CSV table of C-alpha atoms in Angstrom, one decimal:
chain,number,residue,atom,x,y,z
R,1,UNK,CA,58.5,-43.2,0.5
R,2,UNK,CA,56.4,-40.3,0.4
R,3,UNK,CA,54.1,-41.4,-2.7
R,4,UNK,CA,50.2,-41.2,-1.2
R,5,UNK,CA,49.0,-43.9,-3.3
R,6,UNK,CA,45.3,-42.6,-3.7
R,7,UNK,CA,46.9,-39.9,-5.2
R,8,UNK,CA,50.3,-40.6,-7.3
R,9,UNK,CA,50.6,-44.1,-9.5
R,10,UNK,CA,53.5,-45.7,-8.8
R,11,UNK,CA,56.3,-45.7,-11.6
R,12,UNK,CA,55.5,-49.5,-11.9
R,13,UNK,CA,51.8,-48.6,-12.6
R,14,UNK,CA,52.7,-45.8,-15.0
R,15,UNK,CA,54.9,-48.1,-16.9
R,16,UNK,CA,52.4,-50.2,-17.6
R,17,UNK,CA,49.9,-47.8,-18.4
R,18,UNK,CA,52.3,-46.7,-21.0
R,19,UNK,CA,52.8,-50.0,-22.4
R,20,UNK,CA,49.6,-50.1,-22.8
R,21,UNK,CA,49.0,-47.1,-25.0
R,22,UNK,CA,51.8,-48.0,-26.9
R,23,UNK,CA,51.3,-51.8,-27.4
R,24,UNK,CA,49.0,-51.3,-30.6
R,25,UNK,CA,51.5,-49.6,-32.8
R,26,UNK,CA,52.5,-51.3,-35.4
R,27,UNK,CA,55.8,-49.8,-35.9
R,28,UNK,CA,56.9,-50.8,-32.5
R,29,UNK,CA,57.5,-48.1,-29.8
R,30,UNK,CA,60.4,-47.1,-27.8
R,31,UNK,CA,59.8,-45.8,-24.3
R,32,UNK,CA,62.4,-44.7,-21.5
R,33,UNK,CA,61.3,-45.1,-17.9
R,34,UNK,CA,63.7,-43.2,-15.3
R,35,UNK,CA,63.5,-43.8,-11.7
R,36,UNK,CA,64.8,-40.6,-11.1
R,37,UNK,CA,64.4,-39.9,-7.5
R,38,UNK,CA,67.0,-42.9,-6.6
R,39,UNK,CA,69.2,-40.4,-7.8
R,40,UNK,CA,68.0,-37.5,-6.0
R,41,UNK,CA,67.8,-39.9,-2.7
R,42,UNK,CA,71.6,-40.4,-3.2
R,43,UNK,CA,72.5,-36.7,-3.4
R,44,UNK,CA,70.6,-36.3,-0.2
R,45,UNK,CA,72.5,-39.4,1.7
R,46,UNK,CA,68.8,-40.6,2.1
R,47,UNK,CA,69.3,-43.8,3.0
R,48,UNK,CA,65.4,-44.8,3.2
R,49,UNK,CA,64.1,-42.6,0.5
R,50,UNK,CA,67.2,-44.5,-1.7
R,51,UNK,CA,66.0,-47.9,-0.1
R,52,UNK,CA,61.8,-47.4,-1.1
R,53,UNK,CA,62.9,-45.6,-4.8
R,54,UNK,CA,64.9,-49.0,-5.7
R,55,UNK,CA,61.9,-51.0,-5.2
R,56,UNK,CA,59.5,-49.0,-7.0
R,57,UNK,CA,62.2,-49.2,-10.2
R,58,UNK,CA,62.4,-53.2,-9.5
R,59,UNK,CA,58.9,-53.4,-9.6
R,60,UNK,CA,58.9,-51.2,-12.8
R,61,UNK,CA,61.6,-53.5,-14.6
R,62,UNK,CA,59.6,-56.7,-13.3
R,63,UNK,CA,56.8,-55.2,-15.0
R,64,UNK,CA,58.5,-54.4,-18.3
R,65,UNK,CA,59.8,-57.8,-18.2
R,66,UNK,CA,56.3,-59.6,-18.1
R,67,UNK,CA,55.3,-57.3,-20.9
R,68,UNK,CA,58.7,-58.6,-22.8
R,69,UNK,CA,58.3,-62.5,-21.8
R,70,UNK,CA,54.7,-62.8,-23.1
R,71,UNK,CA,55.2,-60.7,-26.2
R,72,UNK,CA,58.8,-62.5,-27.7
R,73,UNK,CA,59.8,-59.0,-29.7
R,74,UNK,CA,60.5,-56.7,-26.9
R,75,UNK,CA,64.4,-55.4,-25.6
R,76,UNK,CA,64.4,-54.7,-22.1
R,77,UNK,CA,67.6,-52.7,-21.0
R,78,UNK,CA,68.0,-51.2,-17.1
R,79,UNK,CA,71.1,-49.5,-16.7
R,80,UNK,CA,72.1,-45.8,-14.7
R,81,UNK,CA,74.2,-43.2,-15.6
R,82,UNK,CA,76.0,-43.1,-12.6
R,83,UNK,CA,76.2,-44.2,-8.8
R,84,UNK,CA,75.4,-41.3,-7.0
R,85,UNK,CA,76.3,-41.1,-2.9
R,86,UNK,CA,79.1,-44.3,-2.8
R,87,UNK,CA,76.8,-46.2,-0.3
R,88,UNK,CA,78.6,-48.9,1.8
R,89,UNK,CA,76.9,-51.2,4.1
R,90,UNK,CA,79.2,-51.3,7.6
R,91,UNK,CA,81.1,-47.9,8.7
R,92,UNK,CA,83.3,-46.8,11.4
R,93,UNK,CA,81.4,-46.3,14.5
R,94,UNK,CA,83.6,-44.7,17.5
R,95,UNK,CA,86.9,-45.3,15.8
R,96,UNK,CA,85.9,-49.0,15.9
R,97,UNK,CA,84.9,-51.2,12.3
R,98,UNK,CA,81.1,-52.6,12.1
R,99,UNK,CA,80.7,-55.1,10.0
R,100,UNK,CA,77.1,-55.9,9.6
R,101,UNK,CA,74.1,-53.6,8.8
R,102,UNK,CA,70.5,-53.1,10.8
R,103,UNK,CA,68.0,-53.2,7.6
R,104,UNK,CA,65.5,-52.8,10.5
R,105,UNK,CA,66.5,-49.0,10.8
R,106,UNK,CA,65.3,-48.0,7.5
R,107,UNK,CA,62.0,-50.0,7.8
R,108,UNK,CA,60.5,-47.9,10.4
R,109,UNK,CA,61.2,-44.8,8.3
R,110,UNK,CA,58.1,-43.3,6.7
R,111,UNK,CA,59.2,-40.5,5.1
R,112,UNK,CA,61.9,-38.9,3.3
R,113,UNK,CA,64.9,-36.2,4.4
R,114,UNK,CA,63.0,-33.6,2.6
R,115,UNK,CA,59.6,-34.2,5.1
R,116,UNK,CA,61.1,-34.5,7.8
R,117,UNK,CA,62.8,-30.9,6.7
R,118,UNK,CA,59.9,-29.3,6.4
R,119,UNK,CA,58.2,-30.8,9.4
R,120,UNK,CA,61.4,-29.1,11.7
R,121,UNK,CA,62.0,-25.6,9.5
R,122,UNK,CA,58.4,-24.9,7.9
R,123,UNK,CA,56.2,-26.6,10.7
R,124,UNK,CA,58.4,-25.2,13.2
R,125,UNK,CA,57.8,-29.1,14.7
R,126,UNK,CA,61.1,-29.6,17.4
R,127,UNK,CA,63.4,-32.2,15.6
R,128,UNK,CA,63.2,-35.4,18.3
R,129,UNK,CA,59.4,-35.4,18.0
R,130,UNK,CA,59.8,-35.7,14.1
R,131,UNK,CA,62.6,-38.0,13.7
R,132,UNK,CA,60.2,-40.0,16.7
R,133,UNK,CA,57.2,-39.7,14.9
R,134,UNK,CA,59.1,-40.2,11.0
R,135,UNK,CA,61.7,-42.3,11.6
R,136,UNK,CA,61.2,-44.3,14.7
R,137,UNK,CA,64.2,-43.0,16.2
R,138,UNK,CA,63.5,-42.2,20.3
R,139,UNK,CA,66.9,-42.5,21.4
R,140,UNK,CA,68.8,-39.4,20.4
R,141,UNK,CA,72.0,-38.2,22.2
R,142,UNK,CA,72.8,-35.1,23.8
R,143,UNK,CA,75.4,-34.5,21.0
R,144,UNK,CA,73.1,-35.7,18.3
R,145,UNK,CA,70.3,-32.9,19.7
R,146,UNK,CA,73.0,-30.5,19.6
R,147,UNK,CA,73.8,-31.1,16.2
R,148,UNK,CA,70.0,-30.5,15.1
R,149,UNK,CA,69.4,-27.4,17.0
R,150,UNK,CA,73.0,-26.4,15.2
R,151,UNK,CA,71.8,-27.6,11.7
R,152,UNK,CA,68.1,-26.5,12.1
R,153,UNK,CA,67.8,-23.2,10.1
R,154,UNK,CA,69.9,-24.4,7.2
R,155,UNK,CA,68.2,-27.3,5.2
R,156,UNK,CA,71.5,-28.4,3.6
R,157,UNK,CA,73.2,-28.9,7.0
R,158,UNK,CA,70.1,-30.3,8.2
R,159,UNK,CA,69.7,-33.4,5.8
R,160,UNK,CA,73.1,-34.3,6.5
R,161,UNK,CA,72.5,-34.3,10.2
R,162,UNK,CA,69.5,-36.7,9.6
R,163,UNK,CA,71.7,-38.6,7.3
R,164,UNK,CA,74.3,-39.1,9.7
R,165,UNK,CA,71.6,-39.9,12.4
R,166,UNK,CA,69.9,-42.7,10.6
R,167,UNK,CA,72.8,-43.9,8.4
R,168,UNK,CA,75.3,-44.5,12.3
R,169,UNK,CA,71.7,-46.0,13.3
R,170,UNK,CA,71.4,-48.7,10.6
R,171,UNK,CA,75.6,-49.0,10.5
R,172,UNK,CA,75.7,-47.3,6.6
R,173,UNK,CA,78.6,-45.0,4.9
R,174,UNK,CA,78.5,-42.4,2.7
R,175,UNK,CA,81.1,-41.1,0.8
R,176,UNK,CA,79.6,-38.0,-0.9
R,177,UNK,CA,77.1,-36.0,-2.2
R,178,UNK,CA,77.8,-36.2,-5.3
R,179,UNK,CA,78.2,-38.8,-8.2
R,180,UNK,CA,81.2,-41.3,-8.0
R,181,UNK,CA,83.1,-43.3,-10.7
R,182,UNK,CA,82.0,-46.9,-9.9
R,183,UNK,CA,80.8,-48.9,-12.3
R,184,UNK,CA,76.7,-49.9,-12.8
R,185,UNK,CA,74.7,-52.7,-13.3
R,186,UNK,CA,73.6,-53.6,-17.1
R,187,UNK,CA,71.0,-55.6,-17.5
R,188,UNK,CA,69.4,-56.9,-21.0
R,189,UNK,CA,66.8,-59.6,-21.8
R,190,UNK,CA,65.4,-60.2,-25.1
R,191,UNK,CA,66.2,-59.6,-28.8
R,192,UNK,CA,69.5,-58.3,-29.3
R,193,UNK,CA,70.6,-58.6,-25.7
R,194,UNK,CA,73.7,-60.3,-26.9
R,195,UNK,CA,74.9,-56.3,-27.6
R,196,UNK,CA,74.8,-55.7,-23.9
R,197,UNK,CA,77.1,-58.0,-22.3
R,198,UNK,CA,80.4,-57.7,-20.7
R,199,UNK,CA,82.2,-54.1,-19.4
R,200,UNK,CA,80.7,-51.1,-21.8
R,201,UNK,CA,81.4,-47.1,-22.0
R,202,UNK,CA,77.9,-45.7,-21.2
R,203,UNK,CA,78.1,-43.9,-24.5
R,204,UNK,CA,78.1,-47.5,-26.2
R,205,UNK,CA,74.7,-48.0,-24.7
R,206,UNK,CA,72.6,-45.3,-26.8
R,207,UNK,CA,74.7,-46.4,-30.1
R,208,UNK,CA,73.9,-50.1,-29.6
R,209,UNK,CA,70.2,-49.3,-29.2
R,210,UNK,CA,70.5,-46.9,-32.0
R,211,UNK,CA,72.3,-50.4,-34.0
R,212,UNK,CA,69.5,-52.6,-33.2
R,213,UNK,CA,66.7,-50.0,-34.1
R,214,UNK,CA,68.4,-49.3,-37.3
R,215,UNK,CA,68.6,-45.5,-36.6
R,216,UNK,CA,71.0,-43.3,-38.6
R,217,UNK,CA,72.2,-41.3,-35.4
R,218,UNK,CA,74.4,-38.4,-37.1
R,219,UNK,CA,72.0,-38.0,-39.9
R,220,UNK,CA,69.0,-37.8,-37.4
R,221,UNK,CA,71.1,-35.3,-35.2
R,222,UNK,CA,71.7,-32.7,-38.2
R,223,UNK,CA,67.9,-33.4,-39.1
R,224,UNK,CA,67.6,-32.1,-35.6
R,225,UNK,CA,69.7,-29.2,-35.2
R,226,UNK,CA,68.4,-28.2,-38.6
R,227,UNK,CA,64.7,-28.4,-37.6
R,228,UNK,CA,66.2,-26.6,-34.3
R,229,UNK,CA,67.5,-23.5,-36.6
R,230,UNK,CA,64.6,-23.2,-38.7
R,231,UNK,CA,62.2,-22.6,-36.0
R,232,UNK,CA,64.5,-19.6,-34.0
């Protein structure tokens, strides 16, 4: 949400830059794209920044996939390590269950938790002029102001505030700040994507790629750790 295009490639255009450079080898390649800042989004209970991040990675998978369809000899797999956050769509508002969601709320977001941060502790910019002018949000309460001039010299207490501000707004839950146990999405198309279906251990996800690129991985891993000891 914060990307300046003119400046920073998307992670969609990056990917297939990368593609590029490695579409002439003729051993093959094998390249690992990580939208990584979904992750850091969900730490943050940043609802927006989490919303915009997902789309980039979509439109890097739909572009790995194109790639994939026209060549016939290329494994896509998309898969996380974890859920971070437990997002729920509908929450408790005033001791009373909403069930529906305002998509609307995120839309007029234009920035993430950590701008709007920096606007209120660096800029020393008062918190409903930001969250006005970065979020679309002109209707704070008197307790809601309170909390921010609380929160405002601590950035961790802070982003929560704003978290709790937009997530009550657009009728979202969080349930931490931290990773959870549910399970993820796996997603495979191509050659070998057979190996991929059904419920997996993550662990079986790097030995099944391992399988299908015919890699030794405990001979390669003491190869490793003895290259790793020779050069101390």
């Amino acid at each position: 949400v914060d990307r300046n295009p003119q400046t920073q490639p998307s992670i969609a255009e990056m990917t297939r830059k990368a593609i590029d450079l490695l579409d002439d080898d003729p051993d093959g390649f094998f390249l690992m794209v990580e939208g990584s800042r979904i992750d850091h989004a969900g730490h943050g209970n940043d609802a927006a920044g989490h919303l915009h991040d997902l789309l980039a990675f979509e439109e890097a998978v739909a572009a790995a996939l194109a790639y994939a369809e026209q060549d016939g000899e290329t494994l896509v797999v998309s898969t996380s390590d974890h859920e971070t956050g437990g997002l729920s769509l509908g929450r408790n508002i005033d001791e009373r269950a909403v069930y529906t969601w305002r998509p609307e709320v995120l839309d007029r977001v234009r920035s993430s938790h950590g701008s709007m941060i920096d606007a209120i502790m660096e800029e020393m910019r008062p918190a409903e002029d930001v969250l006005r002018e970065y979020a679309g949000i002109d209707d704070l309460s008197e307790a809601e102001l309170t909390r921010l001039d609380e929160t405002k010299g601590d950035a961790t207490r802070l982003n929560y505030t704003l978290a709790e501000i937009i997530a009550r707004r657009a009728v979202l839950g969080w349930t931490t700040g931290g990773h959870t146990a549910v399970d993820v999405p796996l997603f495979a198309f191509g050659p070998g994507q057979q190996q991929f279906e059904g419920n997996l251990d993550n662990s079986e996800i790097g030995k099944r790629l391992a399988s299908l690129l015919d890699f030794d991985l405990p001979t390669l891993t003491e190869r490793l750790r003895a290259d790793e000891a020779g050069s101390e």
